[in-house]
Amino acid sequence: MATVSDITVSAAINSLSALIFLVAFAILRLQPINDRVYFPKWYLKGIRETPSTSGPFVKKFVNLDFRMYLRFLNWVPAALRMPEPELIDHAGLDSAVYIRIYLLGLKIFVPIALLAFAVLLPVNYTGENFKIVSLNMKDITFGEIDKFSISNVPAASKRLIAHIAMAYVFTFWTCYVLYKEYKIVTDMRLHFLASENRRPDQFTVLVRNVPPDPDESVSDHVDHFFRVNHPDQYLSHQVVYNANKLAKMVAQKKHLHNRLIYYTNKHERNPDKRPTTKTGFWGLWGKKIDAIKYYTDEIDKLSTEEVEERERVIGDPKAVVPAAFVSFRSRWGAAVCAQTQQTRNPTRWLTDWAPEPRDVYWDNLAIPFVELNVRRLLMAGALFGLTFCFIVPIALVQTLANIESIEKVVPFLKPLINKRSIKSVIQGFLPGIVLKLFLIILPMILMAMSKIEGFTALSALEARSAGKFHLFLLVNVFFGSIIAGTALEQLKEFLNQSPSEIPKTVGVSIPMKATFFITYIMVDGWAGIAAEILRLVPLVMYHLKNIFLVKTEKDREEAMDPGSLLWPVTEPRMQLYFLLGLVYSTVTPILLPFIIVFFAFSYLVFRHQIINVYHQKYESAASFWPDVNRRILIGLTISQFTLLGLLSTKNATNSTPFLLVLPVLTFWFHRFCKNRFESAFRKFPLQDAMIKDTLERATEPHLDLKSYLQDAYIHPVFKDGEIDTSMDVYDDDDYPVVATRRSSRKGSQVGTREGSPDERSGILAV
Amino acid sequence: MATVSDITVSAAINSLSALIFLVAFAILRLQPINDRVYFPKWYLKGIRETPSTSGPFVKKFVNLDFRMYLRFLNWVPAALRMPEPELIDHAGLDSAVYIRIYLLGLKIFVPIALLAFAVLLPVNYTGENFKIVSLNMKDITFGEIDKFSISNVPAASKRLIAHIAMAYVFTFWTCYVLYKEYKIVTDMRLHFLASENRRPDQFTVLVRNVPPDPDESVSDHVDHFFRVNHPDQYLSHQVVYNANKLAKMVAQKKHLHNRLIYYTNKHERNPDKRPTTKTGFWGLWGKKIDAIKYYTDEIDKLSTEEVEERERVIGDPKAVVPAAFVSFRSRWGAAVCAQTQQTRNPTRWLTDWAPEPRDVYWDNLAIPFVELNVRRLLMAGALFGLTFCFIVPIALVQTLANIESIEKVVPFLKPLINKRSIKSVIQGFLPGIVLKLFLIILPMILMAMSKIEGFTALSALEARSAGKFHLFLLVNVFFGSIIAGTALEQLKEFLNQSPSEIPKTVGVSIPMKATFFITYIMVDGWAGIAAEILRLVPLVMYHLKNIFLVKTEKDREEAMDPGSLLWPVTEPRMQLYFLLGLVYSTVTPILLPFIIVFFAFSYLVFRHQIINVYHQKYESAASFWPDVNRRILIGLTISQFTLLGLLSTKNATNSTPFLLVLPVLTFWFHRFCKNRFESAFRKFPLQDAMIKDTLERATEPHLDLKSYLQDAYIHPVFKDGEIDTSMDVYDDDDYPVVATRRSSRKGSQVGTREGSPDERSGILAV
């Protein structure tokens, strides 16, 4: 067990590393050369220009104004200064609500911490189980931290009543804050939707599983069906082409184009020598050839192929998938169609709101009903395997960190391991690297799984990936650390245990793991967040691109990588802190300040990033909030069960009925919230649609809606303009980096200039 | 353990009692005097008249045609003769689909039984564990039945592979049959709905939680809201009055009227003596007074009060509840409104399909949202208590049957118990009577609980009650018999067990309980169903009423009690047989023929009853099928888990992963069915609505829909006509007997004579 001084040392180290990151950030951000790395959002909005200060040449790259270095922390008040309505206008509702989650963490945990420190710390500290135990048993080591935890309360003590009472108070407080927040977010969302400008998705419904008709084309079939069944409201429709192959060609061409630019630049800098490349993979092996000629030829070849494919897709009726975007004369008509069932067979003519055009995931529009069900079954199995079998490597890695246990497991390796160099490699790097590598590719695996499940919008894909990652973290980081952390042997024992024993096993381990989680919070939470603000990878990437690829100002703009919130990764990680805070609030309240620091610091950092850096790929108007609410309640329920298990091992089994009431109430609260609020996040009420329609009819009586909607839902490869240089690429394996949509951005800059949500939530330039 | 001969004796006794019931039925049904008891449905349809054969007076009461007695079983082919389309026309879709459930039982279990007898019986019989066990252990008694069960297979035997393989085959077969049946029922429902005549509920939506408006009445508010938000489709609306008090008065008046008729009849028969009654409860005590005068006065008093109340309700704006029935110009408009969300706040302006007028449960139309949530939470708690604490009385009663265990539990009662008379009373009657009484009132308790939960349609109330009763039977009859049956001591042990141990405990007991359940099937299934056809209680009640109350032919019609299917009781009971069949299919296949006989016999009996007797209160167009399907799948899952538990105690734990696949697949199949079919039972597709609208517009271009709908949803106490003699009474405590609606029936007989569903599903005359 760690002592208080151990924790202090760890806190000092992590605070220091966080501080170093912050100082580095403060210095780097002041250099004009890094301006596009730390303020890309302002460039994308067209407000900031590349600094072109007159004066010494060096000033273009290095900031020589030393007074600015003295105020190196002035980004903090700047980040806090922007009021929320302006923030929503600037970064979109998704981002504004996202940072509210950190604020929610503060709202929940600051009062809980105050109360826990006032009530539970004295109760625990004067419990003096410590003395009793240390007299009786030798094998249980008691850390100083434990004096402040429930471990210091003797079994069957009357003091445990305080913990039960506090569990009630914390549950009610958490639910109260969640209820208030859900209400606020719902209002924000509805207000945001109501004040939105006209957007194509307000009038459009995505129809899937159009049944085949022997006599008609898909397009005619859709047209006739809606003309008959929505006679007053149907306006037009847009069929969907299966242009996946074409999109791949376009992506390939863009890649070749980049290589060509690289070699052209090289040649310009050094005109004497023609640059060469090799024909093999990534130019690493094979025959040596002239690079510029090779890539020019390749691009020409691909261009002709692309033209052919483009003609084939448009001409071939088989390239039309049985799905369509159907547009209506009014928002009311679209709302009606999206919320109703069209035919007897609920697997055909499925209608749902169309995602906004940027949000459509084109590859998945044509999956038939039964296949979709089978895919989800398979992916559920795969997720189960991934989540529960990964627990073995984690435990293995944690055992590997211990040389003695390796020797025990594989005794024949003993002579090899005892060599000093190998020993240090094994102990120091290998386990960490393996684990880290897996964790880096994990979100991509989960995203690929979500794609196989067949969701049709990027926002839905991200939401599903977040759900999967949340499960993974819960099982492997939280339960994995608690159970397997103590010993690998316990794992097998645990698997053979009955489910009702789990709360007990977990409950017993919880207080012992407090110091581990405190360290975890400091490493992953404090230092990790500080690293986030430094943006080391984009910084390096930007400068590399700048050197090798950038020729024009436009290229420089493309070299910027503003990144985005990475919802599927950050939200589940944040949920882990909610879980830890709730679990330890009654057990080891001394952990709470670390959680609070995490939330406060993250709030600051992400507010800065959202204002200055991130550019969201789409705007879902905070449609993720029901997930956030549900997951916090899952954390709350886990905390209640662990306390129940812990107390039942403390000979306080008669407390079980009292504590069993809490999960029941929490579940009921979840149902209540779902009934009360969730439909605001899933449906679009007719009244609101009608109000917007009426308003629009009054202000713009001569609006030509049909031409407005005409090209909204055309597959991006068919959009006119700079197809050959920038294009939507939706690649299965290419997880976080998704789209370059210059053409549509240009469009939005021209068409809906005055801060429309289209523009606000912006486009990610690669 | 029972031997084969024990079972044979029990089978003989039960078959004999079933036969006696059948013979009694065959004789009684031929007597003209009982004609209205055994053929009420034909009277209600107006096809059959009171027999008025000329000839000897006695022929009016007793059938003297002895040739008819020889063919006393001729009701069987008669019951089978009516083809299904005619049956639907005659008795409604609900009834026709209901008896299909019995047919479904045959479809599932006949092939399973054949396969099990061909494969598992030989495998079990040659297992010879019997010999091994009887050599080694003394305390386990082995019945002859067990030689045919899995108990006869030694632990860790390779023979168990056969049982696992059969579990797979049975699961797939059951799912296959369920899928086919779901498809058929869905088609039947859609066809039925499509061919239905015009009904008010096709055009009407029930709106609840109308928000209060300070400036407008509820009626104006509803009118304005729908005029704005459904401008092209809104037609009219009907507010709902809180007429519960008035309805009670009407019911009270009807009761007094009955008493008056009784005493008038008495006086007529014996004109010398004025009948007297007492003022106290039910005329049992208090001052002696002249009965006719007393009741005439009371009725007069109540009549004036009723008139006042009627005026108050109609005049007072506070008597209008915040709910309304809103009608639309077309089915399309109603379908749109029912399926969409109206406003931002999902707890206001809640819209859903209006139940058909007979189906409305008026008392529950005005419950606000939060109260509804709290009510459901409370009732969930109450249901939990009722279900899980009732297990104690069952176990207690089963222990009471055994005098020795009473003496052990309460030794001070020993001298008293040993008296012979007391002993026989205790052993013979008391436990049975207590249990039986509770089981009789249980459906009423469950119905009252469903009413508190706030459902607005009788069909929904019945569906919820059925769900509760199913849970109750599952926990108390199935699990209760298996676990507590062996010994009361096991119960406590079991409660302290961990959840993962439950499959094992249950699995081990399953084979031992086979003989018990065989007896149960014969008593409850065979003899119980035979008693159903005899209709002893309605027979006696009819003749009593005939003697004391009936004056005119109309009174006689009211004295008929055709009864109805009692869905909330019969369906869960039937599910118990599905469960038993599935559980024992792999364990003790010898039980299957008993199940098959039950299903075949029930099919016969209920087909007869539906054709000749029952009159459904409402027509839900088989909307209960998703529940049936789900519950059979629950039974299937339980059977899989018990087999898993059983095998894991047979040292075949490596079979667990193979068997765990089955519940996962079953759950997936459930989800699949839900996605594929359920919406056909919950929503009304726009295409179908449009087809019906278009057809109607073509055939009846001048239909005055507004006047057609005008009075459809008026509270029955406000309907004109014979209010004082017959009236809808929805009384909380009066569970199965619900409504007399002469006025509406008269209406349907005049208006929609030619076999409309209104008439088809008929009205229950008390």
Short mmCIF file of C-alpha atoms in Angstrom, two decimals, chain A residues 186-187 190-191 194 225 228-233 332 335-337 339-347 349 369-370 373-374 376-377 496-501 664-665 668 671-672 674-680 683-688 690-691, chain B residues 186-187 190-191 194 225 228-233 332 335-337 339-347 349 369-370 373-374 376-377 496-501 664-665 668 671-672 674-680 683-688 690-691:
data_model
loop_
_atom_site.label_atom_id
_atom_site.label_comp_id
_atom_site.label_asym_id
_atom_site.label_seq_id
_atom_site.Cartn_x
_atom_site.Cartn_y
_atom_site.Cartn_z
CA THR A 186 -32.85 19.70 -23.75
CA ASP A 187 -33.79 23.36 -23.75
CA LEU A 190 -34.59 22.73 -28.78
CA HIS A 191 -33.60 26.38 -28.85
CA ALA A 194 -35.58 26.28 -33.50
CA PHE A 225 -44.92 5.46 -53.68
CA VAL A 228 -49.52 8.23 -53.56
CA ASN A 229 -48.95 8.05 -49.84
CA HIS A 230 -47.87 11.61 -49.11
CA PRO A 231 -49.74 13.37 -51.89
CA ASP A 232 -49.76 16.88 -50.44
CA GLN A 233 -46.28 16.91 -49.05
CA TRP A 332 -44.06 19.17 -41.22
CA ALA A 335 -41.47 15.07 -39.74
CA VAL A 336 -44.61 13.08 -40.46
CA CYS A 337 -42.85 10.76 -42.88
CA GLN A 339 -41.96 9.26 -37.61
CA THR A 340 -44.54 7.00 -39.23
CA GLN A 341 -44.54 3.50 -40.60
CA GLN A 342 -45.13 3.42 -44.34
CA THR A 343 -46.20 -0.13 -45.15
CA ARG A 344 -47.36 -3.32 -43.50
CA ASN A 345 -43.95 -4.88 -43.72
CA PRO A 346 -41.80 -3.01 -41.21
CA THR A 347 -38.65 -4.15 -42.96
CA TRP A 349 -39.72 1.45 -46.91
CA PHE A 369 -32.96 -6.13 -43.21
CA VAL A 370 -32.00 -9.73 -42.45
CA ASN A 373 -29.76 -8.38 -38.05
CA VAL A 374 -27.13 -11.03 -38.68
CA ARG A 376 -25.45 -7.03 -35.41
CA LEU A 377 -25.56 -10.49 -33.87
CA ASN A 496 -15.68 -19.50 -11.46
CA GLN A 497 -17.46 -17.36 -8.94
CA SER A 498 -21.20 -16.90 -8.91
CA PRO A 499 -22.52 -13.49 -10.04
CA SER A 500 -23.78 -12.58 -6.57
CA GLU A 501 -20.24 -12.88 -5.27
CA VAL A 664 -34.07 0.33 -8.01
CA LEU A 665 -34.59 4.07 -7.55
CA TRP A 668 -36.55 4.22 -12.12
CA ARG A 671 -36.72 5.39 -17.03
CA PHE A 672 -38.21 8.67 -15.91
CA LYS A 674 -35.95 8.59 -20.77
CA ASN A 675 -39.69 9.20 -20.88
CA ARG A 676 -39.40 12.81 -19.97
CA PHE A 677 -36.55 14.00 -22.17
CA GLU A 678 -35.29 11.46 -24.65
CA SER A 679 -37.84 12.03 -27.37
CA ALA A 680 -36.54 15.60 -27.70
CA LYS A 683 -37.93 13.04 -32.78
CA PHE A 684 -38.87 16.38 -34.19
CA PRO A 685 -42.22 17.59 -32.85
CA LEU A 686 -44.86 18.62 -35.36
CA GLN A 687 -45.62 21.87 -33.58
CA ASP A 688 -42.05 23.11 -33.96
CA MET A 690 -45.21 23.87 -38.22
CA ILE A 691 -43.95 27.06 -36.57
CA THR B 186 -49.54 -10.94 -38.76
CA ASP B 187 -51.10 -11.58 -42.15
CA LEU B 190 -53.49 -7.10 -41.47
CA HIS B 191 -56.10 -8.77 -43.62
CA ALA B 194 -57.94 -4.10 -44.12
CA PHE B 225 -53.97 23.20 -31.26
CA VAL B 228 -52.97 24.81 -36.30
CA ASN B 229 -50.83 21.71 -36.31
CA HIS B 230 -52.95 19.40 -38.47
CA PRO B 231 -54.67 22.01 -40.60
CA ASP B 232 -55.73 19.78 -43.50
CA GLN B 233 -56.74 16.77 -41.52
CA TRP B 332 -54.26 8.80 -42.95
CA ALA B 335 -52.43 7.54 -38.39
CA VAL B 336 -50.08 10.49 -38.75
CA CYS B 337 -51.23 12.10 -35.52
CA GLN B 339 -47.55 8.08 -34.57
CA THR B 340 -45.93 11.48 -34.24
CA GLN B 341 -44.83 13.65 -31.38
CA GLN B 342 -46.81 16.86 -31.17
CA THR B 343 -44.75 19.22 -29.01
CA ARG B 344 -41.33 19.65 -27.55
CA ASN B 345 -42.39 18.40 -24.17
CA PRO B 346 -43.01 14.69 -24.58
CA THR B 347 -45.17 14.62 -21.48
CA TRP B 349 -50.22 16.43 -25.87
CA PHE B 369 -47.32 12.25 -16.32
CA VAL B 370 -45.33 12.30 -13.09
CA ASN B 373 -44.50 7.26 -13.31
CA VAL B 374 -44.82 7.10 -9.56
CA ARG B 376 -45.88 2.39 -12.02
CA LEU B 377 -42.92 2.39 -9.66
CA ASN B 496 -29.10 -17.45 0.24
CA GLN B 497 -27.74 -19.02 -2.90
CA SER B 498 -25.98 -17.07 -5.58
CA PRO B 499 -27.83 -16.51 -8.87
CA SER B 500 -25.51 -18.75 -10.87
CA GLU B 501 -26.40 -21.64 -8.60
CA VAL B 664 -28.12 -16.02 -26.98
CA LEU B 665 -29.64 -17.28 -30.22
CA TRP B 668 -31.56 -12.75 -30.92
CA ARG B 671 -35.22 -9.29 -31.23
CA PHE B 672 -35.54 -10.35 -34.81
CA LYS B 674 -39.78 -7.89 -32.65
CA ASN B 675 -38.19 -5.90 -35.44
CA ARG B 676 -39.79 -7.93 -38.17
CA PHE B 677 -43.37 -8.22 -36.96
CA GLU B 678 -44.19 -6.22 -33.87
CA SER B 679 -44.88 -2.90 -35.53
CA ALA B 680 -47.78 -4.54 -37.39
CA LYS B 683 -48.80 0.93 -35.57
CA PHE B 684 -51.06 1.46 -38.53
CA PRO B 685 -49.08 1.91 -41.75
CA LEU B 686 -49.82 4.97 -43.85
CA GLN B 687 -50.10 2.99 -47.07
CA ASP B 688 -52.96 0.90 -45.72
CA MET B 690 -54.37 5.66 -47.67
CA ILE B 691 -55.80 2.67 -49.55
#
